XYZ file of C-alpha atoms in Angstrom:
579
model
C 13.868 -12.788 -52.736
C 16.092 -13.546 -49.756
C 16.859 -9.860 -49.396
C 13.179 -9.047 -48.930
C 12.708 -11.793 -46.328
C 15.674 -10.574 -44.330
C 14.360 -6.984 -44.389
C 10.957 -8.236 -43.215
C 12.572 -10.120 -40.337
C 14.208 -6.951 -39.098
C 10.991 -4.940 -39.267
C 9.628 -6.765 -36.248
C 6.542 -4.872 -34.881
C 6.782 -6.750 -31.510
C 10.290 -5.435 -30.922
C 10.258 -2.508 -28.451
C 13.199 -0.926 -30.248
C 11.243 -0.741 -33.480
C 8.126 0.507 -31.759
C 10.008 3.465 -30.411
C 11.186 4.571 -33.889
C 9.550 7.064 -36.190
C 7.656 5.827 -39.264
C 10.622 6.787 -41.487
C 13.242 5.049 -39.370
C 11.052 1.961 -39.035
C 10.950 1.502 -42.786
C 14.704 1.572 -42.947
C 14.783 -1.548 -40.760
C 17.570 -2.621 -38.382
C 19.904 -4.488 -40.666
C 23.415 -3.378 -41.288
C 25.356 -4.693 -44.300
C 27.942 -7.342 -43.308
C 30.876 -8.464 -45.424
C 31.497 -12.244 -45.500
C 33.371 -13.233 -42.401
C 32.563 -10.120 -40.431
C 29.718 -11.644 -38.474
C 31.709 -12.180 -35.285
C 30.098 -14.475 -32.745
C 28.449 -16.696 -35.338
C 26.898 -16.333 -38.794
C 23.259 -16.701 -39.872
C 23.832 -20.333 -40.779
C 25.185 -20.997 -37.274
C 22.122 -19.323 -35.735
C 19.622 -21.266 -37.857
C 21.321 -24.581 -37.028
C 21.317 -23.826 -33.314
C 17.590 -22.986 -33.377
C 16.560 -26.164 -35.186
C 19.070 -28.850 -34.483
C 17.521 -29.932 -31.127
C 14.479 -31.196 -33.029
C 15.448 -34.751 -32.208
C 13.686 -36.957 -34.700
C 14.612 -34.864 -37.838
C 17.686 -35.103 -40.028
C 19.638 -31.918 -40.493
C 21.371 -31.756 -43.875
C 23.911 -29.074 -44.680
C 24.098 -28.217 -48.402
C 27.623 -26.954 -48.762
C 31.266 -27.776 -48.206
C 32.248 -30.087 -45.366
C 33.792 -27.268 -43.278
C 30.351 -25.599 -42.690
C 29.040 -28.672 -40.884
C 32.255 -29.390 -39.064
C 32.229 -25.878 -37.630
C 28.773 -25.916 -36.039
C 27.839 -29.530 -35.313
C 26.727 -30.294 -31.805
C 27.955 -26.948 -30.331
C 25.240 -26.821 -27.652
C 24.591 -29.134 -24.780
C 20.881 -29.593 -25.405
C 19.371 -32.578 -23.641
C 17.299 -35.131 -25.509
C 14.991 -37.864 -24.333
C 14.246 -39.361 -27.700
C 15.994 -40.242 -30.960
C 19.651 -39.410 -31.330
C 19.276 -38.800 -35.090
C 19.768 -35.077 -34.513
C 23.276 -35.776 -33.271
C 24.339 -37.323 -36.545
C 26.093 -35.184 -39.105
C 24.704 -34.947 -42.626
C 26.277 -32.841 -45.399
C 26.428 -32.907 -49.212
C 30.138 -32.106 -48.985
C 30.309 -30.036 -52.159
C 33.732 -29.896 -53.835
C 35.195 -27.500 -56.400
C 34.209 -29.990 -59.159
C 30.540 -30.034 -57.978
C 30.503 -26.206 -58.060
C 32.136 -25.851 -61.488
C 30.091 -28.551 -63.165
C 26.804 -27.440 -61.541
C 25.934 -30.800 -59.929
C 25.060 -29.415 -56.496
C 21.329 -29.713 -56.801
C 21.598 -33.360 -58.035
C 23.884 -34.181 -55.107
C 21.376 -32.613 -52.693
C 18.461 -34.657 -54.098
C 20.512 -37.920 -53.817
C 21.481 -37.036 -50.236
C 17.832 -36.580 -49.246
C 16.966 -39.940 -50.868
C 19.780 -41.712 -48.959
C 18.733 -40.183 -45.641
C 15.142 -41.275 -46.219
C 16.058 -44.846 -47.122
C 18.618 -45.403 -44.330
C 17.178 -43.495 -41.372
C 13.421 -42.872 -42.000
C 13.396 -39.477 -40.310
C 10.232 -37.610 -39.410
C 11.518 -34.730 -41.561
C 14.610 -33.362 -43.231
C 15.828 -29.763 -42.675
C 18.041 -28.582 -45.534
C 20.341 -25.599 -44.732
C 21.737 -23.339 -47.369
C 25.306 -22.054 -46.931
C 27.364 -19.248 -48.417
C 28.709 -21.291 -51.269
C 25.312 -22.719 -52.406
C 23.649 -19.316 -52.104
C 26.365 -17.671 -54.234
C 26.230 -20.269 -57.006
C 22.393 -20.108 -57.036
C 21.307 -23.655 -56.129
C 17.464 -23.708 -55.891
C 17.076 -25.689 -52.668
C 13.402 -24.719 -52.459
C 12.647 -26.602 -55.717
C 14.781 -29.553 -54.724
C 13.150 -29.869 -51.340
C 9.656 -29.709 -52.846
C 10.482 -32.420 -55.417
C 12.077 -34.688 -52.885
C 9.157 -34.267 -50.444
C 6.667 -35.255 -53.129
C 8.769 -38.204 -54.319
C 9.589 -39.764 -50.902
C 6.584 -38.730 -48.909
C 8.330 -36.922 -45.965
C 8.525 -33.216 -45.079
C 11.709 -31.574 -46.507
C 12.075 -28.057 -45.169
C 14.437 -25.506 -46.863
C 16.225 -23.099 -44.539
C 17.687 -20.083 -46.403
C 20.513 -19.512 -43.879
C 23.510 -18.384 -45.943
C 26.138 -17.250 -43.493
C 26.873 -13.912 -45.203
C 23.311 -12.733 -44.734
C 23.927 -11.620 -41.204
C 24.595 -12.516 -37.602
C 23.639 -15.541 -35.522
C 20.641 -13.736 -34.119
C 19.312 -13.206 -37.616
C 19.819 -16.956 -38.249
C 17.486 -17.675 -35.237
C 14.837 -15.512 -36.847
C 15.278 -17.250 -40.227
C 14.789 -20.613 -38.534
C 11.631 -19.372 -36.834
C 10.285 -18.163 -40.157
C 11.014 -21.521 -41.758
C 8.975 -23.241 -39.057
C 6.078 -20.831 -39.592
C 6.156 -21.179 -43.423
C 6.609 -24.940 -43.690
C 5.916 -26.770 -40.347
C 3.497 -25.183 -37.852
C -0.131 -25.897 -38.768
C 0.575 -28.967 -40.964
C -0.577 -31.557 -38.335
C -3.976 -31.570 -36.548
C -3.652 -33.400 -33.214
C -6.505 -35.410 -31.709
C -5.667 -34.505 -28.082
C -5.819 -30.692 -28.037
C -6.925 -29.285 -24.738
C -7.556 -25.954 -22.953
C -4.236 -26.087 -21.022
C -1.893 -26.613 -23.962
C 1.083 -24.213 -24.162
C 3.990 -23.601 -26.508
C 7.403 -22.562 -25.129
C 9.700 -20.766 -27.611
C 13.413 -20.180 -27.179
C 13.987 -22.892 -24.532
C 16.951 -25.002 -25.620
C 16.924 -27.494 -22.675
C 20.590 -26.825 -22.085
C 22.033 -29.526 -19.809
C 18.435 -30.792 -19.469
C 17.327 -27.835 -17.412
C 13.783 -27.703 -18.881
C 13.277 -31.146 -17.360
C 13.447 -29.404 -13.961
C 10.514 -27.153 -15.010
C 8.253 -29.623 -16.754
C 7.359 -31.547 -13.584
C 5.948 -28.301 -12.166
C 3.712 -27.892 -15.259
C 2.623 -31.517 -14.978
C 1.504 -30.925 -11.335
C -0.716 -28.075 -12.545
C -2.097 -30.114 -15.416
C -0.499 -27.822 -18.021
C 0.508 -29.670 -21.167
C 3.536 -28.585 -23.166
C 2.304 -28.954 -26.695
C 5.732 -28.082 -28.113
C 9.023 -26.798 -26.708
C 10.903 -25.134 -29.460
C 13.552 -26.296 -29.980
C 14.633 -28.106 -26.815
C 13.980 -31.861 -26.896
C 11.272 -31.252 -29.549
C 9.647 -33.676 -32.002
C 8.609 -32.695 -35.526
C 4.952 -33.621 -35.045
C 4.745 -31.575 -31.836
C 5.964 -28.410 -33.614
C 3.663 -29.118 -36.570
C 0.698 -29.101 -34.125
C 1.795 -25.992 -32.145
C -1.013 -23.929 -33.676
C -3.521 -25.621 -31.388
C -1.946 -24.295 -28.220
C -3.819 -21.774 -25.988
C -0.807 -19.666 -24.884
C 2.847 -19.117 -25.738
C 5.786 -18.340 -23.486
C 8.854 -16.717 -25.144
C 12.064 -17.413 -23.248
C 14.688 -15.929 -25.525
C 12.913 -12.892 -26.854
C 15.553 -11.730 -29.381
C 15.474 -15.037 -31.227
C 11.858 -16.077 -31.658
C 9.633 -13.169 -30.537
C 8.691 -12.696 -34.250
C 7.470 -16.299 -34.450
C 5.277 -15.737 -31.300
C 3.794 -12.516 -32.760
C 2.902 -14.179 -36.054
C 1.338 -17.136 -34.254
C -0.810 -14.647 -32.342
C -1.818 -12.904 -35.581
C -2.544 -16.121 -37.511
C -4.131 -18.318 -34.810
C -4.948 -15.910 -31.971
C -2.490 -17.413 -29.495
C -1.480 -14.797 -26.835
C 2.154 -14.758 -25.705
C 4.300 -13.342 -22.871
C 7.979 -13.068 -22.231
C 9.308 -14.878 -19.175
C 12.231 -16.707 -17.650
C 12.871 -19.824 -15.645
C 16.096 -18.530 -14.085
C 15.768 -17.603 -10.428
C 13.058 -18.305 -7.807
C 10.909 -15.206 -8.302
C 11.136 -15.246 -12.094
C 10.106 -18.908 -12.184
C 7.147 -18.157 -9.973
C 6.082 -15.173 -12.013
C 6.272 -17.189 -15.287
C 4.002 -19.895 -13.816
C 1.502 -17.229 -12.667
C 1.501 -15.530 -16.080
C 0.973 -18.826 -17.868
C -1.948 -19.744 -15.614
C -3.635 -16.368 -16.148
C -3.420 -16.607 -19.932
C -4.780 -20.183 -19.946
C -7.706 -19.300 -17.731
C -8.526 -16.380 -20.021
C -8.593 -18.848 -22.948
C -10.907 -21.386 -21.294
C -8.858 -23.359 -18.773
C -10.404 -24.276 -15.338
C -10.702 -21.265 -13.073
C -9.051 -23.002 -10.165
C -5.783 -23.211 -12.108
C -4.741 -19.772 -10.715
C -5.335 -20.889 -7.097
C -3.489 -24.148 -7.646
C -0.584 -22.347 -9.231
C -0.376 -20.026 -6.242
C -0.326 -22.911 -3.843
C 2.390 -24.667 -5.800
C 4.500 -21.499 -5.969
C 4.254 -20.950 -2.155
C 5.236 -24.534 -1.510
C 8.177 -24.491 -3.871
C 9.432 -21.117 -2.732
C 9.471 -22.183 0.930
C 11.394 -25.396 -0.007
C 14.002 -23.663 -2.212
C 14.619 -20.712 0.163
C 15.292 -23.249 2.960
C 17.911 -24.904 0.709
C 19.450 -21.515 -0.223
C 19.751 -20.261 3.333
C 23.176 -21.956 4.085
C 24.710 -20.241 1.007
C 23.595 -16.699 1.797
C 26.140 -16.093 4.516
C 28.924 -17.409 2.308
C 27.951 -15.425 -0.802
C 26.426 -12.216 0.607
C 28.372 -9.237 -0.656
C 30.363 -11.188 -3.260
C 30.789 -9.240 -6.474
C 29.738 -10.769 -9.790
C 30.565 -9.663 -13.354
C 28.047 -11.079 -15.844
C 29.347 -11.191 -19.415
C 26.504 -12.765 -21.358
C 23.410 -11.392 -23.038
C 19.797 -11.919 -24.051
C 17.419 -13.183 -21.397
C 20.293 -13.991 -19.048
C 21.353 -10.342 -18.884
C 18.451 -9.731 -16.495
C 17.169 -13.074 -15.377
C 20.453 -14.229 -13.830
C 20.854 -10.760 -12.224
C 17.623 -11.263 -10.465
C 18.556 -14.814 -9.408
C 21.885 -13.690 -7.910
C 20.394 -10.697 -6.072
C 18.088 -13.148 -4.296
C 21.098 -14.557 -2.354
C 22.638 -11.097 -1.625
C 25.343 -11.003 -4.280
C 26.337 -7.618 -5.858
C 26.326 -7.195 -9.653
C 29.213 -5.025 -10.767
C 28.337 -5.279 -14.444
C 26.159 -7.090 -16.958
C 26.429 -7.288 -20.725
C 23.434 -6.305 -22.826
C 24.923 -6.943 -26.247
C 22.101 -9.275 -27.375
C 19.357 -7.881 -25.081
C 16.115 -6.207 -26.218
C 14.860 -2.903 -24.999
C 12.523 -4.733 -22.537
C 15.508 -6.652 -21.148
C 17.374 -3.353 -20.500
C 14.376 -1.868 -18.720
C 14.158 -4.911 -16.497
C 17.837 -4.443 -15.588
C 17.252 -0.798 -14.699
C 14.315 -1.798 -12.497
C 16.275 -4.544 -10.773
C 19.478 -2.574 -10.241
C 17.791 0.832 -9.778
C 19.946 3.879 -10.209
C 23.151 1.981 -10.850
C 22.463 -0.631 -13.510
C 26.143 -1.179 -14.633
C 25.180 -2.170 -18.103
C 27.744 -2.317 -20.925
C 27.163 -3.056 -24.600
C 30.452 -4.878 -25.045
C 33.829 -4.781 -23.368
C 37.245 -5.413 -24.931
C 39.184 -8.382 -23.508
C 41.890 -6.111 -22.167
C 39.247 -4.049 -20.300
C 37.692 -7.229 -18.872
C 41.119 -8.410 -17.794
C 41.967 -5.061 -16.132
C 38.681 -5.096 -14.271
C 39.250 -8.623 -12.957
C 42.965 -8.171 -12.253
C 42.213 -4.993 -10.197
C 39.889 -7.009 -8.029
C 36.609 -5.299 -8.960
C 34.840 -8.627 -9.154
C 35.134 -11.890 -7.200
C 33.820 -14.089 -9.997
C 32.871 -13.786 -13.660
C 29.941 -15.627 -15.205
C 30.228 -15.895 -18.981
C 30.623 -18.281 -21.875
C 33.645 -20.352 -22.809
C 35.070 -17.657 -25.106
C 36.046 -15.389 -22.277
C 36.985 -17.964 -19.601
C 40.652 -17.547 -20.175
C 40.489 -13.833 -19.397
C 39.275 -14.705 -15.955
C 41.753 -17.511 -15.483
C 44.663 -15.279 -16.612
C 43.563 -12.701 -14.052
C 43.437 -15.480 -11.414
C 39.703 -14.844 -10.815
C 36.997 -17.456 -10.260
C 34.907 -18.234 -13.325
C 31.716 -20.146 -14.062
C 30.187 -21.143 -17.417
C 26.668 -19.688 -17.779
C 26.201 -20.065 -21.551
C 25.308 -22.970 -23.822
C 28.362 -25.166 -23.061
C 27.503 -25.576 -19.431
C 27.036 -29.007 -17.935
C 24.875 -28.077 -14.949
C 21.191 -27.208 -15.327
C 20.237 -23.796 -13.823
C 16.526 -23.629 -14.752
C 13.621 -23.721 -12.338
C 13.675 -23.848 -8.559
C 16.158 -26.709 -8.237
C 18.311 -25.118 -10.957
C 18.638 -21.959 -8.869
C 20.056 -24.054 -5.988
C 22.478 -25.684 -8.398
C 23.622 -22.300 -9.740
C 24.262 -20.958 -6.270
C 26.070 -24.136 -5.322
C 28.369 -24.010 -8.315
C 29.151 -20.315 -7.635
C 29.999 -21.219 -4.061
C 32.287 -24.063 -5.195
C 34.069 -21.794 -7.716
C 34.566 -18.973 -5.291
C 35.864 -21.045 -2.388
C 38.069 -23.298 -4.377
C 41.484 -23.330 -2.496
C 43.189 -23.194 -5.900
C 42.704 -19.419 -6.100
C 44.644 -18.762 -2.831
C 47.528 -20.812 -4.239
C 47.750 -19.223 -7.700
C 47.573 -15.732 -6.169
C 50.588 -16.456 -3.892
C 53.782 -14.742 -5.280
C 56.231 -17.216 -6.766
C 59.369 -18.181 -4.773
C 61.803 -16.525 -7.249
C 62.805 -12.961 -7.894
C 62.490 -10.812 -11.006
C 65.664 -12.265 -12.438
C 64.477 -15.846 -12.052
C 66.688 -16.676 -9.090
C 65.184 -18.855 -6.351
C 64.648 -16.885 -3.157
C 66.542 -18.354 -0.244
C 64.184 -19.938 2.221
C 64.759 -21.383 5.673
C 63.073 -24.702 6.234
C 62.687 -26.153 9.719
C 62.271 -29.899 9.832
C 60.708 -31.682 12.820
C 63.256 -33.287 15.191
C 62.693 -36.847 16.277
C 64.322 -39.209 18.736
C 62.836 -42.255 17.170
C 65.349 -45.107 16.569
C 66.523 -45.739 12.982
C 64.551 -48.429 11.207
C 67.808 -49.772 9.648
C 69.641 -52.762 11.168
C 72.509 -51.950 13.479
C 75.546 -50.800 11.615
C 73.647 -50.025 8.347
C 73.685 -46.572 6.938
C 71.081 -44.818 4.878
C 71.605 -43.848 1.223
C 72.068 -40.203 2.229
C 74.649 -41.234 4.771
C 76.539 -43.376 2.267
C 76.428 -40.571 -0.390
C 78.052 -38.138 1.990
C 80.769 -40.571 3.137
C 84.209 -38.949 3.367
C 82.805 -35.517 2.562
C 82.680 -32.777 5.288
C 79.180 -31.599 6.056
C 80.148 -27.978 5.393
C 81.341 -28.900 1.881
C 78.263 -30.794 0.677
C 76.004 -29.350 -2.016
C 72.300 -29.795 -2.447
C 71.028 -32.931 -0.541
C 70.154 -35.973 -2.734
C 66.435 -35.532 -1.976
C 64.689 -32.110 -1.627
C 63.189 -31.124 1.663
C 59.473 -31.592 2.043
C 57.547 -28.714 0.422
C 55.455 -26.323 2.405
C 51.604 -26.453 2.138
C 51.661 -23.400 -0.106
C 54.237 -21.483 -2.069
C 55.936 -18.860 0.176
C 55.611 -15.125 -0.451
C 58.666 -13.376 -1.719
C 61.207 -13.059 1.087
C 59.029 -15.034 3.532
C 60.582 -17.604 5.876
C 58.730 -20.842 6.417
C 59.272 -22.429 9.750
C 57.892 -25.766 10.911
C 59.426 -26.786 14.215
C 62.969 -27.797 15.049
C 66.483 -26.921 13.894
C 66.934 -24.638 10.883
C 68.935 -25.771 7.874
C 69.770 -23.371 5.025
C 69.614 -24.915 1.542
C 71.408 -23.043 -1.235
C 71.767 -24.047 -4.806
C 75.412 -24.814 -5.814
C 77.182 -22.188 -7.900
C 77.345 -22.987 -11.610
C 81.131 -22.306 -11.540
C 82.094 -24.273 -8.448
C 82.699 -28.022 -8.827
C 80.562 -30.341 -6.697
C 82.965 -32.358 -4.578
C 80.132 -34.682 -3.510
C 79.350 -35.773 -7.061
C 81.641 -38.831 -7.012
C 80.319 -39.923 -3.617
C 76.664 -39.693 -4.764
C 77.435 -41.706 -7.919
C 79.912 -44.251 -6.444
C 77.353 -47.045 -6.488
C 76.357 -46.211 -10.058
C 79.975 -46.593 -11.301
C 80.954 -49.462 -8.971
C 80.931 -52.038 -11.751
C 82.516 -49.653 -14.274
C 85.960 -50.347 -15.694
C 86.702 -46.628 -15.283
C 87.888 -45.433 -11.910
C 85.006 -43.443 -10.566
C 87.232 -40.931 -8.951
C 89.020 -40.127 -12.237
C 88.636 -36.373 -12.644
C 88.729 -36.626 -16.470
C 85.842 -39.104 -16.408
C 83.739 -36.748 -14.257
C 84.518 -33.825 -16.562
C 83.276 -35.810 -19.574
C 80.185 -36.787 -17.612
C 79.387 -33.265 -16.724
C 79.828 -32.205 -20.307
C 76.580 -33.972 -21.151
C 74.643 -31.401 -19.193
C 76.484 -28.365 -20.287
C 73.803 -26.980 -22.600
C 70.805 -28.345 -20.747
C 68.591 -27.286 -17.809
C 69.861 -30.326 -15.798
C 72.833 -30.268 -13.518
C 75.341 -32.987 -12.761
C 72.806 -34.585 -10.440
C 70.645 -35.445 -13.454
C 69.901 -38.867 -14.753
C 72.804 -40.469 -16.620
């Protein structure tokens, strides 16, 4: 039963939070009942799709209405070096007629057959949705029959959205890999330095900045789940000698069960920041040596770490003076709640707060160690509280996902994307330099000084009078002798003191002036005032003389001018507007 599977996933022995409970509380599990639609931040289906879709050579088939696939397709920037099949969208597109007549299972079987015949995928993942779970479609039986008929692996993923949150969907995906994929292929090149990395999504291709380091050490990545993964690699993951868990809340249960079933030890680490990357490489080397890898691996790892740290600290040095003391608000979760904290503290930045909404007990303990007596952790913060904090100037920049970017922009505060939608890789040593570089660019963007400048109008919307000084020049006129400029012709016959707004606005200042501030350039001052709405503009006919020169109507006829102005009576334009 799906209910029993979900309960088992929440009774995770490797979770520090569960370990701290009493026996009675541990049996109750961690799950809380959710009504459909109440899983804010993503449902279980969304989480399962995120955890499996980067398997590049597999087809991902959604068994449900079209809207389920349209809502979650390609919502992460995972990099891929292989087939682009995973970026295609497959769905059975169930309609009301399919649901009423009970033809959903037949439609699913035909969809698997069509995918096999047209695309020849390495495997097909079939995802259940709320609708198909409610009507009782047996996707397990359909997948088993289709796999036997067409000779390819067809993996059912029981990921109905109403089951729980996105994090639960990650766990369901890991359980599907353990039940149907891992251990089904025996590789012929297994070695003593093979590792499996779980929870690394290769966002913006950042794992490609780490893999060259492992290649230098002779460490082979047997499978990276799910970032840039191949089905056969995951199927052979049981032959690895060590496992590194990057996103502990998502796939720590998979790592624990791999240890119980195949004796593969695991550790939790991070590739964000210089020191955390170095520590992860050291931990990996120690576990591999303990499992039979060459003993000199530890010494070679230490030499590589020393070399890389010296290189990256030299590249970071120019940024330290510019970023030291800058205050950062980190509104994310999971592994980034502590790993990015450590990375930013390496360049002298101050962390004024970090979200721990999706963090484990171990993650919170790491934050307390890093930030000592003043960890500034918060479970969640309402948008209005985030806005107040930023608007009051308590932080110089906010690092978060795209959902909260507009809070920072509304508060006129610098913002940088740190979540899955980002386009810059922040993993490894080079990724740390890129992260600091992007923070520096965001903080010192001249746009912020401009948007924080008070507008040049008062509370009633009236333009504040400003004095503009234009540079004087003795240069001769470029016009031939006797010729007059358009401005001179427009003002012909009109006294200077009676003219309204000049035909062309004065050059704007480099930035908007503060309220009541006078901008002065160099020479003589000229005061420009907007004409009153009730006073007629006596220069109107002069400015438009050329326009009406060929008209049969006398351009000085006051009745004509009155009719002309009537066009603009109920608009924002004045009688200088386009005719």
